[in-house]
Tab-separated table of C-alpha atoms in Angstrom:
chain	number	residue	atom	x	y	z
A	110	MET	CA	-18.768	-4.253	14.592
A	111	THR	CA	-17.973	-0.714	16.520
A	112	ASN	CA	-14.750	1.223	16.656
A	113	GLU	CA	-13.975	2.427	19.982
A	114	GLY	CA	-18.042	2.817	20.473
A	115	ILE	CA	-18.179	4.333	16.905
A	116	PRO	CA	-20.666	2.174	14.975
A	117	THR	CA	-19.760	1.206	11.376
A	118	ILE	CA	-21.978	3.197	8.671
A	119	GLY	CA	-22.667	1.194	5.802
A	120	ARG	CA	-20.340	-0.991	3.770
A	121	ARG	CA	-17.604	1.789	3.680
A	122	SER	CA	-17.849	4.898	5.849
A	123	PHE	CA	-16.047	7.493	3.896
A	124	LEU	CA	-14.474	8.549	7.080
A	125	GLY	CA	-12.771	5.210	7.366
A	126	VAL	CA	-10.151	4.595	4.414
A	127	ALA	CA	-9.765	1.176	3.499
A	128	GLY	CA	-7.413	1.504	0.549
A	129	GLY	CA	-3.925	1.062	2.214
A	130	LEU	CA	-2.625	4.854	1.580
A	131	ALA	CA	0.802	3.737	1.527
A	132	ALA	CA	2.034	7.476	1.900
A	133	VAL	CA	-0.239	9.932	1.367
A	134	PRO	CA	-0.532	11.770	4.910
A	135	ILE	CA	3.132	11.454	5.180
A	136	LEU	CA	3.287	13.187	1.802
A	137	VAL	CA	1.032	15.887	2.690
A	138	ALA	CA	2.942	16.555	5.741
A	139	ALA	CA	6.178	16.692	3.954
A	140	SER	CA	4.818	18.845	0.925
A	141	SER	CA	3.406	21.437	3.541
A	142	GLN	CA	6.988	21.537	4.815
A	143	ALA	CA	8.952	21.911	1.454
A	144	SER	CA	-15.948	-12.870	0.488
A	145	ALA	CA	-15.234	-15.475	-1.251
A	146	GLN	CA	-16.773	-15.362	-4.693
A	147	ALA	CA	-20.091	-17.500	-3.494
A	148	GLY	CA	-20.622	-16.064	-0.186
A	149	GLY	CA	-19.336	-12.547	-0.357
A	150	ALA	CA	-17.765	-10.729	2.743
A	151	SER	CA	-20.315	-11.321	4.983
A	152	SER	CA	-19.457	-14.964	5.445
A	153	SER	CA	-16.459	-15.132	7.573
A	154	THR	CA	-16.280	-19.061	7.039
A	155	ALA	CA	-15.693	-18.317	3.449
A	156	SER	CA	-13.155	-15.518	3.860
A	157	SER	CA	-9.750	-17.608	4.021
A	158	LEU	CA	-6.746	-17.000	1.851
A	159	ASP	CA	-5.330	-20.210	0.142
A	160	GLY	CA	-3.209	-18.529	-2.717
A	161	ARG	CA	0.355	-17.444	-2.879
A	162	ARG	CA	2.321	-15.359	-5.280
A	163	LYS	CA	5.906	-14.401	-5.449
A	164	LEU	CA	7.689	-11.209	-5.444
A	165	GLY	CA	11.028	-11.967	-7.085
A	166	THR	CA	11.907	-14.977	-5.144
A	167	LEU	CA	10.015	-14.094	-1.901
A	168	GLU	CA	6.652	-15.879	-1.692
A	169	VAL	CA	3.802	-14.192	0.217
A	170	SER	CA	0.152	-14.664	0.209
A	171	SER	CA	-1.583	-13.276	-2.871
A	172	VAL	CA	-3.472	-10.485	-0.749
A	173	GLY	CA	-1.491	-8.590	2.032
A	174	ILE	CA	-2.460	-6.240	4.669
A	175	GLY	CA	-1.529	-2.495	4.902
A	176	VAL	CA	-0.848	-1.452	8.247
A	177	GLN	CA	-0.781	2.179	7.971
A	178	ASN	CA	-4.009	3.628	9.462
A	179	MET	CA	-4.170	1.213	12.656
A	180	HIS	CA	-2.851	4.145	14.663
A	181	ARG	CA	-5.836	6.432	13.456
A	182	THR	CA	-8.544	6.181	11.003
A	183	TYR	CA	-7.179	8.946	8.427
A	184	GLN	CA	-7.579	12.087	10.666
A	185	THR	CA	-10.862	11.161	12.219
A	186	THR	CA	-10.768	8.561	15.229
A	187	ILE	CA	-8.327	6.523	16.988
A	188	PRO	CA	-8.928	2.806	16.527
A	189	SER	CA	-8.858	0.265	19.314
A	190	ARG	CA	-5.409	-1.143	19.681
A	191	PRO	CA	-6.502	-4.471	21.146
A	192	GLU	CA	-8.893	-4.654	17.899
A	193	MET	CA	-6.164	-3.546	15.429
A	194	ILE	CA	-3.680	-6.501	16.725
A	195	ASN	CA	-6.991	-8.814	16.473
A	196	ILE	CA	-7.554	-7.871	12.816
A	197	ILE	CA	-3.762	-8.591	11.993
A	198	ARG	CA	-3.835	-12.126	13.981
A	199	THR	CA	-7.031	-12.707	12.506
A	200	ALA	CA	-5.740	-12.204	9.064
A	201	HIS	CA	-2.822	-14.560	9.781
A	202	GLU	CA	-5.208	-17.112	11.117
A	203	ARG	CA	-7.050	-16.685	7.622
A	204	GLY	CA	-3.995	-17.154	5.674
A	205	VAL	CA	-2.373	-13.799	5.105
A	206	THR	CA	1.392	-13.826	5.498
A	207	PHE	CA	2.448	-10.422	4.098
A	208	PHE	CA	2.015	-7.238	6.262
A	209	ASP	CA	3.300	-3.823	5.025
A	210	THR	CA	4.220	-0.749	7.319
A	211	ALA	CA	6.771	1.897	7.476
A	212	GLU	CA	8.728	4.019	10.052
A	213	ALA	CA	6.755	7.021	8.850
A	214	TYR	CA	3.401	5.292	9.555
A	215	GLY	CA	2.364	7.022	13.015
A	216	PRO	CA	5.316	7.762	12.771
A	217	HIS	CA	6.808	4.571	14.435
A	218	GLU	CA	3.318	3.521	16.037
A	219	CYS	CA	2.180	1.411	13.241
A	220	GLU	CA	5.431	-0.708	13.507
A	221	ARG	CA	4.846	-1.133	17.266
A	222	ILE	CA	1.468	-2.426	16.562
A	223	LEU	CA	2.373	-4.791	13.811
A	224	GLY	CA	5.481	-5.887	16.211
A	225	GLU	CA	3.065	-6.748	18.909
A	226	ALA	CA	0.549	-8.551	16.662
A	227	ILE	CA	2.984	-11.053	15.054
A	228	ALA	CA	5.040	-11.811	17.780
A	229	PRO	CA	3.508	-15.107	18.444
A	230	PHE	CA	3.924	-16.239	14.829
A	231	ARG	CA	6.949	-13.885	13.526
A	232	ASP	CA	8.589	-17.008	11.809
A	233	LYS	CA	5.505	-17.465	9.420
A	234	VAL	CA	4.960	-14.207	8.067
A	235	VAL	CA	6.772	-11.588	5.734
A	236	ILE	CA	6.828	-8.382	7.132
A	237	THR	CA	8.137	-4.960	5.410
A	238	SER	CA	9.132	-1.541	6.611
A	239	LYS	CA	10.155	1.661	4.719
A	240	PHE	CA	12.692	4.282	5.206
A	241	GLY	CA	13.534	7.548	3.525
A	242	TRP	CA	11.342	10.320	4.819
A	243	ASN	CA	13.010	12.721	7.500
A	244	ILE	CA	11.677	11.068	10.596
A	245	ASP	CA	13.567	11.908	14.037
A	246	LEU	CA	15.046	8.217	14.963
A	247	GLU	CA	14.140	8.677	18.774
A	248	THR	CA	10.978	11.035	18.694
A	249	GLY	CA	9.516	10.025	15.484
A	250	GLU	CA	9.093	13.705	14.590
A	251	ARG	CA	8.253	14.256	10.924
A	252	ARG	CA	10.791	16.900	9.599
A	253	PRO	CA	11.099	18.450	6.219
A	254	GLY	CA	12.282	16.455	3.261
A	255	LEU	CA	13.861	13.142	2.760
A	256	ILE	CA	16.873	11.482	4.006
A	257	SER	CA	18.576	8.272	2.589
A	258	ARG	CA	22.266	8.843	3.559
A	259	PRO	CA	23.720	5.193	4.356
A	260	ASP	CA	24.411	5.853	8.037
A	261	HIS	CA	20.875	7.396	8.721
A	262	ILE	CA	19.290	4.222	6.852
A	263	LYS	CA	21.461	1.764	9.227
A	264	LEU	CA	20.294	3.571	12.175
A	265	ALA	CA	16.653	3.790	10.965
A	266	VAL	CA	16.841	-0.118	10.584
A	267	GLU	CA	17.981	-0.373	14.078
A	268	GLY	CA	14.845	1.514	15.233
A	269	MET	CA	12.506	-0.586	13.050
A	270	LEU	CA	13.830	-3.619	14.282
A	271	LYS	CA	13.241	-2.731	18.130
A	272	ARG	CA	9.797	-1.623	17.327
A	273	LEU	CA	8.720	-4.668	15.199
A	274	ARG	CA	10.306	-6.837	17.937
A	275	THR	CA	12.294	-8.824	15.402
A	276	ASP	CA	15.862	-9.671	14.360
A	277	ARG	CA	15.229	-8.973	10.343
A	278	ILE	CA	12.714	-7.340	8.232
A	279	ASP	CA	12.039	-9.638	5.321
A	280	LEU	CA	11.615	-6.755	2.731
A	281	LEU	CA	12.759	-2.970	3.010
A	282	TYR	CA	11.708	-0.109	0.714
A	283	GLN	CA	13.206	3.255	0.134
A	284	HIS	CA	9.687	5.114	0.738
A	285	ARG	CA	10.867	7.780	-1.678
A	286	VAL	CA	13.888	8.412	-3.784
A	287	ASP	CA	16.318	11.036	-2.174
A	288	PRO	CA	17.249	13.340	-4.812
A	289	GLU	CA	20.557	14.022	-2.948
A	290	VAL	CA	21.889	10.295	-2.742
A	291	PRO	CA	22.920	8.306	-5.460
A	292	ILE	CA	20.592	4.798	-5.441
A	293	GLU	CA	24.009	2.906	-5.664
A	294	ASP	CA	25.082	4.384	-1.977
A	295	VAL	CA	21.530	3.326	-0.826
A	296	ALA	CA	21.983	-0.046	-2.279
A	297	GLY	CA	25.327	-0.398	-0.510
A	298	ALA	CA	23.935	0.472	2.759
A	299	VAL	CA	21.117	-2.100	2.369
A	300	LYS	CA	23.498	-4.899	1.102
A	301	ASP	CA	25.573	-4.425	4.341
A	302	LEU	CA	22.434	-4.726	6.181
A	303	ILE	CA	21.616	-7.855	4.245
A	304	ASP	CA	24.960	-9.110	4.851
A	305	GLN	CA	24.557	-8.678	8.521
A	306	GLY	CA	20.995	-10.716	8.395
A	307	LYS	CA	19.076	-7.653	9.379
A	308	ILE	CA	17.356	-7.303	6.006
A	309	LEU	CA	16.410	-10.225	3.461
A	310	HIS	CA	15.005	-8.334	0.548
A	311	TRP	CA	14.672	-4.819	-0.695
A	312	GLY	CA	12.550	-2.440	-2.816
A	313	LEU	CA	11.652	0.993	-3.895
A	314	SER	CA	8.470	2.979	-4.055
A	315	GLU	CA	7.330	5.507	-6.512
A	316	MET	CA	10.795	5.677	-8.023
A	317	GLY	CA	11.981	6.842	-11.472
A	318	LEU	CA	12.294	4.083	-13.776
A	319	LYS	CA	16.204	4.938	-14.608
A	320	THR	CA	16.618	4.691	-10.757
A	321	LEU	CA	14.912	1.395	-10.770
A	322	ARG	CA	17.269	0.036	-13.233
A	323	ARG	CA	20.323	1.295	-11.585
A	324	ALA	CA	19.170	-0.184	-8.104
A	325	HIS	CA	18.563	-3.463	-9.543
A	326	ALA	CA	21.789	-3.496	-11.148
A	327	ALA	CA	23.642	-2.685	-7.974
A	328	LEU	CA	21.619	-4.980	-5.843
A	329	PRO	CA	18.692	-6.929	-7.088
A	330	VAL	CA	15.502	-5.529	-6.353
A	331	THR	CA	12.559	-8.004	-4.890
A	332	ALA	CA	9.742	-5.545	-5.251
A	333	VAL	CA	8.239	-2.213	-6.355
A	334	GLN	CA	5.634	-0.460	-4.479
A	335	SER	CA	3.359	2.200	-6.222
A	336	GLU	CA	-0.195	3.609	-6.182
A	337	TYR	CA	-2.172	1.375	-8.453
A	338	SER	CA	-6.076	0.666	-9.090
A	339	MET	CA	-8.588	0.898	-11.625
A	340	LEU	CA	-8.908	4.457	-10.519
A	341	TRP	CA	-5.266	5.142	-11.082
A	342	ARG	CA	-3.519	2.901	-13.928
A	343	GLY	CA	-0.070	5.176	-14.467
A	344	PRO	CA	1.907	1.974	-13.689
A	345	GLU	CA	0.504	0.212	-16.649
A	346	ASP	CA	2.502	2.911	-18.882
A	347	GLU	CA	5.733	1.454	-18.229
A	348	VAL	CA	6.741	0.141	-14.673
A	349	LEU	CA	4.998	-3.065	-14.890
A	350	SER	CA	6.555	-4.034	-17.937
A	351	VAL	CA	9.997	-2.951	-16.202
A	352	CYS	CA	9.230	-4.984	-13.431
A	353	GLU	CA	8.262	-8.000	-15.622
A	354	GLU	CA	11.620	-7.741	-17.473
A	355	LEU	CA	13.761	-7.495	-14.566
A	356	GLY	CA	11.889	-10.322	-12.307
A	357	ILE	CA	10.537	-7.711	-10.040
A	358	GLY	CA	7.466	-8.071	-7.940
A	359	PHE	CA	4.949	-5.171	-7.855
A	360	VAL	CA	2.655	-4.237	-4.765
A	361	PRO	CA	-0.067	-1.713	-5.428
A	362	TRP	CA	-0.772	0.913	-2.576
A	363	SER	CA	-4.279	2.290	-2.296
A	364	PRO	CA	-5.649	-0.749	-4.428
A	365	LEU	CA	-9.062	0.394	-3.599
A	366	GLY	CA	-8.694	3.872	-4.687
A	367	VAL	CA	-8.629	5.272	-1.009
A	368	GLY	CA	-12.065	3.883	-0.290
A	369	PHE	CA	-13.347	5.139	-3.672
A	370	LEU	CA	-13.671	1.616	-5.527
A	371	THR	CA	-15.549	0.157	-2.643
A	372	GLY	CA	-18.639	2.524	-3.322
A	373	ALA	CA	-18.310	4.223	-0.064
A	374	ILE	CA	-18.119	7.591	-1.930
A	375	ASP	CA	-20.933	9.263	-4.026
A	376	GLU	CA	-21.859	12.933	-5.319
A	377	ARG	CA	-23.122	13.822	-1.762
A	378	THR	CA	-19.744	12.969	-0.329
A	379	ARG	CA	-17.880	15.801	1.665
A	380	PHE	CA	-14.546	15.155	3.349
A	381	ALA	CA	-13.458	15.937	6.793
A	382	GLU	CA	-10.798	18.446	7.175
A	383	GLY	CA	-7.384	16.917	6.621
A	384	ASP	CA	-8.652	14.281	4.382
A	385	ILE	CA	-6.584	14.503	1.428
A	386	ARG	CA	-9.172	13.192	-0.847
A	387	GLY	CA	-10.850	16.742	-0.078
A	388	ILE	CA	-8.068	18.374	-2.170
A	389	GLU	CA	-7.714	15.626	-4.926
A	390	GLN	CA	-8.906	16.552	-8.299
A	391	ARG	CA	-10.569	13.113	-9.071
A	392	PHE	CA	-12.881	13.874	-6.098
A	393	SER	CA	-13.761	17.303	-6.849
A	394	PRO	CA	-17.538	18.222	-7.478
A	395	GLU	CA	-16.916	18.800	-11.347
A	396	ASN	CA	-14.916	15.387	-11.667
A	397	LEU	CA	-16.801	12.992	-9.365
A	398	PRO	CA	-19.663	12.319	-11.219
A	399	ALA	CA	-18.008	11.169	-14.067
A	400	ASN	CA	-15.586	9.060	-11.999
A	401	LEU	CA	-18.471	7.327	-10.529
A	402	THR	CA	-18.986	5.387	-13.516
A	403	LEU	CA	-16.180	3.228	-12.300
A	404	VAL	CA	-18.083	2.266	-9.384
A	405	LYS	CA	-21.245	1.454	-11.255
A	406	LEU	CA	-19.144	-0.806	-13.684
A	407	LEU	CA	-17.735	-2.562	-10.294
A	408	GLY	CA	-21.245	-2.988	-9.084
A	409	ASP	CA	-22.366	-4.568	-12.252
A	410	TRP	CA	-19.290	-7.124	-11.981
A	411	ALA	CA	-20.135	-7.623	-8.468
A	412	ASP	CA	-23.654	-8.727	-9.077
A	413	ARG	CA	-22.367	-10.946	-11.835
A	414	LYS	CA	-19.754	-12.517	-9.839
A	415	GLN	CA	-21.724	-12.594	-6.749
A	416	ALA	CA	-19.014	-10.699	-4.792
A	417	THR	CA	-18.564	-7.184	-3.750
A	418	LYS	CA	-17.166	-4.101	-5.613
A	419	ALA	CA	-13.985	-4.053	-3.217
A	420	GLN	CA	-13.343	-7.868	-4.075
A	421	ILE	CA	-13.729	-6.918	-7.878
A	422	ALA	CA	-11.444	-4.125	-7.807
A	423	LEU	CA	-8.766	-6.489	-5.900
A	424	ALA	CA	-9.372	-9.607	-8.277
A	425	TRP	CA	-8.963	-7.176	-11.309
A	426	LEU	CA	-5.622	-6.236	-10.122
A	427	MET	CA	-4.253	-9.680	-9.330
A	428	ALA	CA	-5.684	-10.758	-12.907
A	429	GLN	CA	-3.305	-8.369	-14.358
A	430	LYS	CA	-0.121	-9.833	-13.586
A	431	PRO	CA	0.796	-12.865	-11.706
A	432	PHE	CA	3.482	-10.977	-9.704
A	433	ILE	CA	1.186	-8.194	-8.466
A	434	VAL	CA	0.291	-8.561	-4.758
A	435	PRO	CA	-2.219	-5.738	-3.518
A	436	ILE	CA	-1.868	-4.591	0.404
A	437	PRO	CA	-5.358	-3.103	1.079
A	438	GLY	CA	-5.521	-1.510	4.558
A	439	THR	CA	-8.439	-1.410	7.202
A	440	THR	CA	-9.380	-0.789	10.562
A	441	GLN	CA	-12.491	-2.913	10.466
A	442	MET	CA	-12.528	-6.739	10.844
A	443	ALA	CA	-15.497	-7.162	8.198
A	444	HIS	CA	-13.617	-5.318	5.607
A	445	MET	CA	-10.315	-7.381	6.213
A	446	LEU	CA	-12.374	-10.569	5.651
A	447	GLU	CA	-13.889	-9.170	2.764
A	448	ASN	CA	-10.576	-8.026	1.004
A	449	ILE	CA	-8.875	-11.472	1.473
A	450	GLY	CA	-12.033	-12.996	-0.197
A	451	ALA	CA	-11.013	-11.370	-3.519
A	452	ALA	CA	-8.530	-14.015	-3.936
A	453	ALA	CA	-11.318	-16.719	-4.458
A	454	ILE	CA	-12.551	-14.754	-7.444
A	455	SER	CA	-11.345	-15.776	-10.750
A	456	PHE	CA	-11.979	-14.436	-14.281
A	457	THR	CA	-11.999	-16.327	-17.559
A	458	PRO	CA	-9.773	-15.034	-20.341
A	459	GLU	CA	-12.872	-13.776	-22.069
A	460	GLU	CA	-14.329	-12.025	-18.804
A	461	ILE	CA	-11.029	-10.164	-18.120
A	462	GLY	CA	-10.675	-9.145	-21.490
A	463	GLU	CA	-14.321	-7.758	-21.249
A	464	LEU	CA	-13.428	-6.327	-17.839
A	465	ASN	CA	-10.381	-4.578	-19.241
A	466	ALA	CA	-12.029	-3.063	-22.203
A	467	ALA	CA	-14.924	-1.422	-20.058
A	468	VAL	CA	-12.037	-0.361	-17.674
A	469	ALA	CA	-9.981	1.481	-20.355
A	470	ALA	CA	-13.239	2.985	-21.957
A	471	ILE	CA	-13.681	4.992	-18.746
A	472	GLU	CA	-11.548	8.296	-18.720
A	473	VAL	CA	-10.745	9.233	-15.013
A	474	ARG	CA	-10.914	12.749	-14.567
A	475	GLY	CA	-8.707	14.767	-12.462
A	476	GLN	CA	-5.059	14.385	-11.234
A	477	ARG	CA	-4.304	11.677	-8.774
A	478	LEU	CA	-2.715	13.844	-6.185
A	479	PRO	CA	-1.546	17.502	-5.628
A	480	ASP	CA	1.286	18.968	-7.446
A	481	SER	CA	3.044	19.291	-4.034
A	482	VAL	CA	2.851	15.630	-3.309
A	483	LEU	CA	3.578	14.215	-6.858
A	484	ALA	CA	6.889	15.997	-6.724
A	485	PHE	CA	7.974	13.090	-4.642
A	486	SER	CA	7.060	10.548	-7.248
A	487	ASN	CA	9.049	9.337	-10.169
A	488	VAL	CA	12.263	11.119	-9.121
A	489	GLU	CA	15.536	10.135	-10.162
A	490	ALA	CA	18.686	9.668	-8.073
A	491	PRO	CA	21.634	11.579	-8.848
A	492	GLU	CA	24.453	9.952	-10.727
A	493	LYS	CA	27.235	8.403	-8.419
A	494	LYS	CA	30.273	10.488	-9.145
């Protein structure tokens, strides 16, 4: 297929991020201001999604779709809006019921795209959005810092509902923890919205663990969203175990390692200006060759399972916990069909043990994000006075 006349280059053009970057472009801006197993992806008839999983009590398809880059392909080209709507609608036809976006994506524009796309079948899907970045409610201008004051949250949700063409949001996340607002106040605002029927479930993204426990005590949390993939396994340290303990679902953003795990990047890759991967240590010339060991491992398992690297990477995530639902993003139909095909891949206990051991033996070199971006993660909300 083509993207506004731009041909698809290979399996994954390094200019077309397929990893669902759930916040990275927003973070950069903010910090600068303070196929089925048998047939592979090429068989569209095989790329249907039958499995379901639960995030807390919320049932969704086992693979979701991240609607972040559909207003533009990561600092490079502007996708065809009708084609983005076609991808979302085709995903639903193939069994996807879980679509993830945020007010900061665009800003505002990705909510509009999703709202238009799902209008014919709104009651048959689960949609999410997120608040928390300092986005002008009317213009969408991105301003410095974060804002989770209760009054602002309620106004932000009103805008989301209009852009999404709906009367309720199934799952609302706090995009990043506001260090100036107690999480109990945030939970109180969300509870008011739940009581009004405007929100059905809530969650947090990249929060500190103490804040997660406090939030859950104030108002049961349905899901946590965080970066997680073979390329960055930080949630395995504590977050996943806390989610399991509390009965909270886990939604990995960037489950394909910002396109790296698809095999789209090699030693010769150089990134376009504005592409955050160009300033990430893990993709630097000194670290990239060692990290490509992961891609080779994925290639070996793709051959073994008659699948693709992307499908193995997603299936591996789902094999870690039954409450994990990845949300790969893409602007290409073929990639969407390939991604949902990951649900058809299964591992025996022996296979997943072998694969886990092989992944654990590979030391990923380089920090996942610049310090100025990481400063927004693992933040603890202030205590309520």
